[in-house]
């Protein structure tokens, strides 16, 4: 028989300090970029979210991806801004929603999913999640117009 004790669950923020607090054996610091990536992934999981980021952020990201010929890991957090304190985080998200989605219901679902993901993964309490809907994606936006060349 072994006297090794294993803990079955990860402690939550309510059970101790996380963010920038002192813990037994050391200190844990969670960077803003970590919370931004968690937020970006959690927001994209919700049906009806077409893209994230305002028009300028999406355009700059598309140009950067075309120039580097790769998808940037920063694309996950595009459209997300966070502030991380010792025990709390505040989040701002810019969304493009699919046409036909109920925006208020979509925003509630995004808030719920982001809050659960950030709190579960970091132990930080999410104090607010502000959502800005920048655009609506229409079904025919993906189709490129077929036109005759102007000159031959």
mmCIF file with all atom_site columns, C-alpha atoms in Angstrom:
data_model
loop_
_atom_site.group_PDB
_atom_site.id
_atom_site.type_symbol
_atom_site.label_atom_id
_atom_site.label_alt_id
_atom_site.label_comp_id
_atom_site.label_asym_id
_atom_site.label_entity_id
_atom_site.label_seq_id
_atom_site.pdbx_PDB_ins_code
_atom_site.Cartn_x
_atom_site.Cartn_y
_atom_site.Cartn_z
_atom_site.occupancy
_atom_site.B_iso_or_equiv
_atom_site.pdbx_formal_charge
_atom_site.auth_seq_id
_atom_site.auth_comp_id
_atom_site.auth_asym_id
_atom_site.auth_atom_id
_atom_site.pdbx_PDB_model_num
ATOM 1   C CA . UNK A 1 1   ? 0.000   0.000  0.000   1.00 0.00 ? 1   UNK A CA 1
ATOM 2   C CA . UNK A 1 2   ? 1.165   3.435  -0.869  1.00 0.00 ? 2   UNK A CA 1
ATOM 3   C CA . UNK A 1 3   ? 0.582   6.470  1.328   1.00 0.00 ? 3   UNK A CA 1
ATOM 4   C CA . UNK A 1 4   ? 0.582   8.807  -1.677  1.00 0.00 ? 4   UNK A CA 1
ATOM 5   C CA . UNK A 1 5   ? -2.365  11.179 -1.570  1.00 0.00 ? 5   UNK A CA 1
ATOM 6   C CA . UNK A 1 6   ? -3.715  12.370 -4.908  1.00 0.00 ? 6   UNK A CA 1
ATOM 7   C CA . UNK A 1 7   ? -5.991  15.329 -5.302  1.00 0.00 ? 7   UNK A CA 1
ATOM 8   C CA . UNK A 1 8   ? -8.984  14.619 -7.537  1.00 0.00 ? 8   UNK A CA 1
ATOM 9   C CA . UNK A 1 9   ? -9.783  18.149 -8.616  1.00 0.00 ? 9   UNK A CA 1
ATOM 10  C CA . UNK A 1 10  ? -8.068  21.412 -9.401  1.00 0.00 ? 10  UNK A CA 1
ATOM 11  C CA . UNK A 1 11  ? -8.613  24.003 -6.641  1.00 0.00 ? 11  UNK A CA 1
ATOM 12  C CA . UNK A 1 12  ? -10.673 27.024 -7.619  1.00 0.00 ? 12  UNK A CA 1
ATOM 13  C CA . UNK A 1 13  ? -9.995  30.696 -6.993  1.00 0.00 ? 13  UNK A CA 1
ATOM 14  C CA . UNK A 1 14  ? -12.362 30.622 -4.018  1.00 0.00 ? 14  UNK A CA 1
ATOM 15  C CA . UNK A 1 15  ? -10.073 28.072 -2.329  1.00 0.00 ? 15  UNK A CA 1
ATOM 16  C CA . UNK A 1 16  ? -6.924  30.184 -2.605  1.00 0.00 ? 16  UNK A CA 1
ATOM 17  C CA . UNK A 1 17  ? -5.297  33.047 -4.427  1.00 0.00 ? 17  UNK A CA 1
ATOM 18  C CA . UNK A 1 18  ? -4.353  32.715 -8.083  1.00 0.00 ? 18  UNK A CA 1
ATOM 19  C CA . UNK A 1 19  ? -3.640  35.553 -10.541 1.00 0.00 ? 19  UNK A CA 1
ATOM 20  C CA . UNK A 1 20  ? -0.697  37.271 -8.885  1.00 0.00 ? 20  UNK A CA 1
ATOM 21  C CA . UNK A 1 21  ? -1.088  35.992 -5.338  1.00 0.00 ? 21  UNK A CA 1
ATOM 22  C CA . UNK A 1 22  ? 1.372   34.159 -3.115  1.00 0.00 ? 22  UNK A CA 1
ATOM 23  C CA . UNK A 1 23  ? 0.682   30.468 -2.826  1.00 0.00 ? 23  UNK A CA 1
ATOM 24  C CA . UNK A 1 24  ? 2.340   27.685 -0.945  1.00 0.00 ? 24  UNK A CA 1
ATOM 25  C CA . UNK A 1 25  ? 5.602   27.053 -2.767  1.00 0.00 ? 25  UNK A CA 1
ATOM 26  C CA . UNK A 1 26  ? 5.587   30.129 -4.993  1.00 0.00 ? 26  UNK A CA 1
ATOM 27  C CA . UNK A 1 27  ? 3.622   32.660 -6.958  1.00 0.00 ? 27  UNK A CA 1
ATOM 28  C CA . UNK A 1 28  ? 1.421   32.213 -10.040 1.00 0.00 ? 28  UNK A CA 1
ATOM 29  C CA . UNK A 1 29  ? 1.123   35.023 -12.599 1.00 0.00 ? 29  UNK A CA 1
ATOM 30  C CA . UNK A 1 30  ? -1.262  34.767 -15.534 1.00 0.00 ? 30  UNK A CA 1
ATOM 31  C CA . UNK A 1 31  ? -0.472  36.985 -18.520 1.00 0.00 ? 31  UNK A CA 1
ATOM 32  C CA . UNK A 1 32  ? -3.143  39.044 -20.269 1.00 0.00 ? 32  UNK A CA 1
ATOM 33  C CA . UNK A 1 33  ? -2.430  37.134 -23.497 1.00 0.00 ? 33  UNK A CA 1
ATOM 34  C CA . UNK A 1 34  ? -3.337  33.821 -21.849 1.00 0.00 ? 34  UNK A CA 1
ATOM 35  C CA . UNK A 1 35  ? -6.744  35.137 -20.785 1.00 0.00 ? 35  UNK A CA 1
ATOM 36  C CA . UNK A 1 36  ? -7.226  36.692 -24.250 1.00 0.00 ? 36  UNK A CA 1
ATOM 37  C CA . UNK A 1 37  ? -6.574  33.343 -25.986 1.00 0.00 ? 37  UNK A CA 1
ATOM 38  C CA . UNK A 1 38  ? -8.934  31.479 -23.653 1.00 0.00 ? 38  UNK A CA 1
ATOM 39  C CA . UNK A 1 39  ? -11.566 34.156 -24.306 1.00 0.00 ? 39  UNK A CA 1
ATOM 40  C CA . UNK A 1 40  ? -11.111 33.968 -28.088 1.00 0.00 ? 40  UNK A CA 1
ATOM 41  C CA . UNK A 1 41  ? -11.443 30.190 -28.172 1.00 0.00 ? 41  UNK A CA 1
ATOM 42  C CA . UNK A 1 42  ? -14.480 30.179 -25.857 1.00 0.00 ? 42  UNK A CA 1
ATOM 43  C CA . UNK A 1 43  ? -16.275 32.901 -27.849 1.00 0.00 ? 43  UNK A CA 1
ATOM 44  C CA . UNK A 1 44  ? -15.704 31.083 -31.167 1.00 0.00 ? 44  UNK A CA 1
ATOM 45  C CA . UNK A 1 45  ? -17.321 27.917 -29.753 1.00 0.00 ? 45  UNK A CA 1
ATOM 46  C CA . UNK A 1 46  ? -20.729 29.633 -29.790 1.00 0.00 ? 46  UNK A CA 1
ATOM 47  C CA . UNK A 1 47  ? -22.832 29.136 -32.902 1.00 0.00 ? 47  UNK A CA 1
ATOM 48  C CA . UNK A 1 48  ? -23.662 32.421 -34.607 1.00 0.00 ? 48  UNK A CA 1
ATOM 49  C CA . UNK A 1 49  ? -20.228 33.975 -34.067 1.00 0.00 ? 49  UNK A CA 1
ATOM 50  C CA . UNK A 1 50  ? -18.827 34.441 -37.572 1.00 0.00 ? 50  UNK A CA 1
ATOM 51  C CA . UNK A 1 51  ? -15.586 36.278 -36.787 1.00 0.00 ? 51  UNK A CA 1
ATOM 52  C CA . UNK A 1 52  ? -13.946 38.397 -34.149 1.00 0.00 ? 52  UNK A CA 1
ATOM 53  C CA . UNK A 1 53  ? -12.404 41.833 -34.318 1.00 0.00 ? 53  UNK A CA 1
ATOM 54  C CA . UNK A 1 54  ? -13.467 45.084 -35.874 1.00 0.00 ? 54  UNK A CA 1
ATOM 55  C CA . UNK A 1 55  ? -13.100 45.720 -39.586 1.00 0.00 ? 55  UNK A CA 1
ATOM 56  C CA . UNK A 1 56  ? -9.616  47.215 -39.221 1.00 0.00 ? 56  UNK A CA 1
ATOM 57  C CA . UNK A 1 57  ? -8.336  44.378 -37.012 1.00 0.00 ? 57  UNK A CA 1
ATOM 58  C CA . UNK A 1 58  ? -9.655  41.760 -39.448 1.00 0.00 ? 58  UNK A CA 1
ATOM 59  C CA . UNK A 1 59  ? -8.158  43.579 -42.464 1.00 0.00 ? 59  UNK A CA 1
ATOM 60  C CA . UNK A 1 60  ? -4.743  43.997 -40.840 1.00 0.00 ? 60  UNK A CA 1
ATOM 61  C CA . UNK A 1 61  ? -4.808  40.362 -39.723 1.00 0.00 ? 61  UNK A CA 1
ATOM 62  C CA . UNK A 1 62  ? -5.675  39.171 -43.233 1.00 0.00 ? 62  UNK A CA 1
ATOM 63  C CA . UNK A 1 63  ? -2.826  41.199 -44.736 1.00 0.00 ? 63  UNK A CA 1
ATOM 64  C CA . UNK A 1 64  ? -0.391  39.910 -42.101 1.00 0.00 ? 64  UNK A CA 1
ATOM 65  C CA . UNK A 1 65  ? -1.493  36.298 -42.735 1.00 0.00 ? 65  UNK A CA 1
ATOM 66  C CA . UNK A 1 66  ? -1.083  36.759 -46.513 1.00 0.00 ? 66  UNK A CA 1
ATOM 67  C CA . UNK A 1 67  ? 2.389   38.269 -46.144 1.00 0.00 ? 67  UNK A CA 1
ATOM 68  C CA . UNK A 1 68  ? 3.660   35.646 -43.697 1.00 0.00 ? 68  UNK A CA 1
ATOM 69  C CA . UNK A 1 69  ? 1.789   32.840 -45.486 1.00 0.00 ? 69  UNK A CA 1
ATOM 70  C CA . UNK A 1 70  ? 0.711   31.349 -42.194 1.00 0.00 ? 70  UNK A CA 1
ATOM 71  C CA . UNK A 1 71  ? -2.041  31.722 -39.702 1.00 0.00 ? 71  UNK A CA 1
ATOM 72  C CA . UNK A 1 72  ? -0.835  33.697 -36.717 1.00 0.00 ? 72  UNK A CA 1
ATOM 73  C CA . UNK A 1 73  ? -1.348  32.369 -33.204 1.00 0.00 ? 73  UNK A CA 1
ATOM 74  C CA . UNK A 1 74  ? -2.444  35.945 -32.395 1.00 0.00 ? 74  UNK A CA 1
ATOM 75  C CA . UNK A 1 75  ? -5.498  35.393 -34.583 1.00 0.00 ? 75  UNK A CA 1
ATOM 76  C CA . UNK A 1 76  ? -7.057  33.458 -31.699 1.00 0.00 ? 76  UNK A CA 1
ATOM 77  C CA . UNK A 1 77  ? -7.126  36.586 -29.566 1.00 0.00 ? 77  UNK A CA 1
ATOM 78  C CA . UNK A 1 78  ? -7.996  38.997 -32.398 1.00 0.00 ? 78  UNK A CA 1
ATOM 79  C CA . UNK A 1 79  ? -10.910 41.171 -31.289 1.00 0.00 ? 79  UNK A CA 1
ATOM 80  C CA . UNK A 1 80  ? -10.260 40.515 -27.588 1.00 0.00 ? 80  UNK A CA 1
ATOM 81  C CA . UNK A 1 81  ? -8.953  42.973 -25.031 1.00 0.00 ? 81  UNK A CA 1
ATOM 82  C CA . UNK A 1 82  ? -8.431  41.985 -21.381 1.00 0.00 ? 82  UNK A CA 1
ATOM 83  C CA . UNK A 1 83  ? -7.295  43.446 -18.087 1.00 0.00 ? 83  UNK A CA 1
ATOM 84  C CA . UNK A 1 84  ? -5.960  40.944 -15.567 1.00 0.00 ? 84  UNK A CA 1
ATOM 85  C CA . UNK A 1 85  ? -5.512  41.732 -11.896 1.00 0.00 ? 85  UNK A CA 1
ATOM 86  C CA . UNK A 1 86  ? -4.469  39.551 -8.969  1.00 0.00 ? 86  UNK A CA 1
ATOM 87  C CA . UNK A 1 87  ? -7.824  37.803 -8.630  1.00 0.00 ? 87  UNK A CA 1
ATOM 88  C CA . UNK A 1 88  ? -10.056 39.284 -11.328 1.00 0.00 ? 88  UNK A CA 1
ATOM 89  C CA . UNK A 1 89  ? -10.240 39.823 -15.075 1.00 0.00 ? 89  UNK A CA 1
ATOM 90  C CA . UNK A 1 90  ? -12.300 42.140 -17.291 1.00 0.00 ? 90  UNK A CA 1
ATOM 91  C CA . UNK A 1 91  ? -12.881 41.315 -20.955 1.00 0.00 ? 91  UNK A CA 1
ATOM 92  C CA . UNK A 1 92  ? -13.900 43.282 -24.082 1.00 0.00 ? 92  UNK A CA 1
ATOM 93  C CA . UNK A 1 93  ? -14.868 41.330 -27.220 1.00 0.00 ? 93  UNK A CA 1
ATOM 94  C CA . UNK A 1 94  ? -15.566 42.596 -30.772 1.00 0.00 ? 94  UNK A CA 1
ATOM 95  C CA . UNK A 1 95  ? -17.800 40.224 -32.758 1.00 0.00 ? 95  UNK A CA 1
ATOM 96  C CA . UNK A 1 96  ? -19.180 39.753 -36.237 1.00 0.00 ? 96  UNK A CA 1
ATOM 97  C CA . UNK A 1 97  ? -22.389 37.723 -35.992 1.00 0.00 ? 97  UNK A CA 1
ATOM 98  C CA . UNK A 1 98  ? -24.147 35.568 -38.551 1.00 0.00 ? 98  UNK A CA 1
ATOM 99  C CA . UNK A 1 99  ? -27.298 37.061 -40.080 1.00 0.00 ? 99  UNK A CA 1
ATOM 100 C CA . UNK A 1 100 ? -30.379 35.671 -38.353 1.00 0.00 ? 100 UNK A CA 1
ATOM 101 C CA . UNK A 1 101 ? -28.760 35.140 -34.952 1.00 0.00 ? 101 UNK A CA 1
ATOM 102 C CA . UNK A 1 102 ? -30.568 36.679 -31.995 1.00 0.00 ? 102 UNK A CA 1
ATOM 103 C CA . UNK A 1 103 ? -27.868 39.093 -30.877 1.00 0.00 ? 103 UNK A CA 1
ATOM 104 C CA . UNK A 1 104 ? -28.938 39.365 -27.221 1.00 0.00 ? 104 UNK A CA 1
ATOM 105 C CA . UNK A 1 105 ? -29.116 35.558 -26.869 1.00 0.00 ? 105 UNK A CA 1
ATOM 106 C CA . UNK A 1 106 ? -25.787 35.182 -28.654 1.00 0.00 ? 106 UNK A CA 1
ATOM 107 C CA . UNK A 1 107 ? -24.138 37.764 -26.383 1.00 0.00 ? 107 UNK A CA 1
ATOM 108 C CA . UNK A 1 108 ? -25.492 35.984 -23.290 1.00 0.00 ? 108 UNK A CA 1
ATOM 109 C CA . UNK A 1 109 ? -24.174 32.628 -24.524 1.00 0.00 ? 109 UNK A CA 1
ATOM 110 C CA . UNK A 1 110 ? -20.751 34.124 -25.298 1.00 0.00 ? 110 UNK A CA 1
ATOM 111 C CA . UNK A 1 111 ? -20.600 35.749 -21.844 1.00 0.00 ? 111 UNK A CA 1
ATOM 112 C CA . UNK A 1 112 ? -21.545 32.509 -20.119 1.00 0.00 ? 112 UNK A CA 1
ATOM 113 C CA . UNK A 1 113 ? -19.043 30.385 -22.086 1.00 0.00 ? 113 UNK A CA 1
ATOM 114 C CA . UNK A 1 114 ? -16.171 32.872 -21.732 1.00 0.00 ? 114 UNK A CA 1
ATOM 115 C CA . UNK A 1 115 ? -16.777 33.336 -18.018 1.00 0.00 ? 115 UNK A CA 1
ATOM 116 C CA . UNK A 1 116 ? -16.865 29.585 -17.373 1.00 0.00 ? 116 UNK A CA 1
ATOM 117 C CA . UNK A 1 117 ? -13.729 28.933 -19.454 1.00 0.00 ? 117 UNK A CA 1
ATOM 118 C CA . UNK A 1 118 ? -11.648 31.725 -17.928 1.00 0.00 ? 118 UNK A CA 1
ATOM 119 C CA . UNK A 1 119 ? -12.702 30.932 -14.359 1.00 0.00 ? 119 UNK A CA 1
ATOM 120 C CA . UNK A 1 120 ? -12.158 27.196 -14.805 1.00 0.00 ? 120 UNK A CA 1
ATOM 121 C CA . UNK A 1 121 ? -8.757  27.481 -16.478 1.00 0.00 ? 121 UNK A CA 1
ATOM 122 C CA . UNK A 1 122 ? -7.254  30.389 -14.529 1.00 0.00 ? 122 UNK A CA 1
ATOM 123 C CA . UNK A 1 123 ? -9.187  30.635 -11.285 1.00 0.00 ? 123 UNK A CA 1
ATOM 124 C CA . UNK A 1 124 ? -9.694  34.343 -11.952 1.00 0.00 ? 124 UNK A CA 1
ATOM 125 C CA . UNK A 1 125 ? -13.103 35.882 -11.296 1.00 0.00 ? 125 UNK A CA 1
ATOM 126 C CA . UNK A 1 126 ? -14.472 37.524 -14.455 1.00 0.00 ? 126 UNK A CA 1
ATOM 127 C CA . UNK A 1 127 ? -15.969 40.830 -13.342 1.00 0.00 ? 127 UNK A CA 1
ATOM 128 C CA . UNK A 1 128 ? -17.347 41.991 -16.690 1.00 0.00 ? 128 UNK A CA 1
ATOM 129 C CA . UNK A 1 129 ? -17.550 40.955 -20.313 1.00 0.00 ? 129 UNK A CA 1
ATOM 130 C CA . UNK A 1 130 ? -18.344 43.784 -22.718 1.00 0.00 ? 130 UNK A CA 1
ATOM 131 C CA . UNK A 1 131 ? -19.418 42.716 -26.198 1.00 0.00 ? 131 UNK A CA 1
ATOM 132 C CA . UNK A 1 132 ? -19.363 45.008 -29.227 1.00 0.00 ? 132 UNK A CA 1
ATOM 133 C CA . UNK A 1 133 ? -21.153 43.722 -32.326 1.00 0.00 ? 133 UNK A CA 1
ATOM 134 C CA . UNK A 1 134 ? -19.260 45.373 -35.176 1.00 0.00 ? 134 UNK A CA 1
ATOM 135 C CA . UNK A 1 135 ? -20.925 43.747 -38.172 1.00 0.00 ? 135 UNK A CA 1
ATOM 136 C CA . UNK A 1 136 ? -23.383 41.136 -39.407 1.00 0.00 ? 136 UNK A CA 1
ATOM 137 C CA . UNK A 1 137 ? -22.177 38.521 -41.873 1.00 0.00 ? 137 UNK A CA 1
ATOM 138 C CA . UNK A 1 138 ? -24.689 38.035 -44.700 1.00 0.00 ? 138 UNK A CA 1
ATOM 139 C CA . UNK A 1 139 ? -24.921 34.690 -46.528 1.00 0.00 ? 139 UNK A CA 1
ATOM 140 C CA . UNK A 1 140 ? -23.949 36.231 -49.874 1.00 0.00 ? 140 UNK A CA 1
ATOM 141 C CA . UNK A 1 141 ? -20.854 37.989 -48.408 1.00 0.00 ? 141 UNK A CA 1
ATOM 142 C CA . UNK A 1 142 ? -18.756 34.869 -49.094 1.00 0.00 ? 142 UNK A CA 1
ATOM 143 C CA . UNK A 1 143 ? -19.544 34.778 -52.800 1.00 0.00 ? 143 UNK A CA 1
ATOM 144 C CA . UNK A 1 144 ? -17.220 36.740 -55.018 1.00 0.00 ? 144 UNK A CA 1
ATOM 145 C CA . UNK A 1 145 ? -19.041 38.585 -57.785 1.00 0.00 ? 145 UNK A CA 1
ATOM 146 C CA . UNK A 1 146 ? -18.422 37.159 -61.213 1.00 0.00 ? 146 UNK A CA 1
ATOM 147 C CA . UNK A 1 147 ? -17.880 40.018 -63.580 1.00 0.00 ? 147 UNK A CA 1
ATOM 148 C CA . UNK A 1 148 ? -16.468 40.507 -67.031 1.00 0.00 ? 148 UNK A CA 1
ATOM 149 C CA . UNK A 1 149 ? -13.054 42.133 -67.129 1.00 0.00 ? 149 UNK A CA 1
ATOM 150 C CA . UNK A 1 150 ? -13.276 45.799 -67.997 1.00 0.00 ? 150 UNK A CA 1
ATOM 151 C CA . UNK A 1 151 ? -10.454 45.590 -70.510 1.00 0.00 ? 151 UNK A CA 1
ATOM 152 C CA . UNK A 1 152 ? -9.240  42.891 -72.876 1.00 0.00 ? 152 UNK A CA 1
#
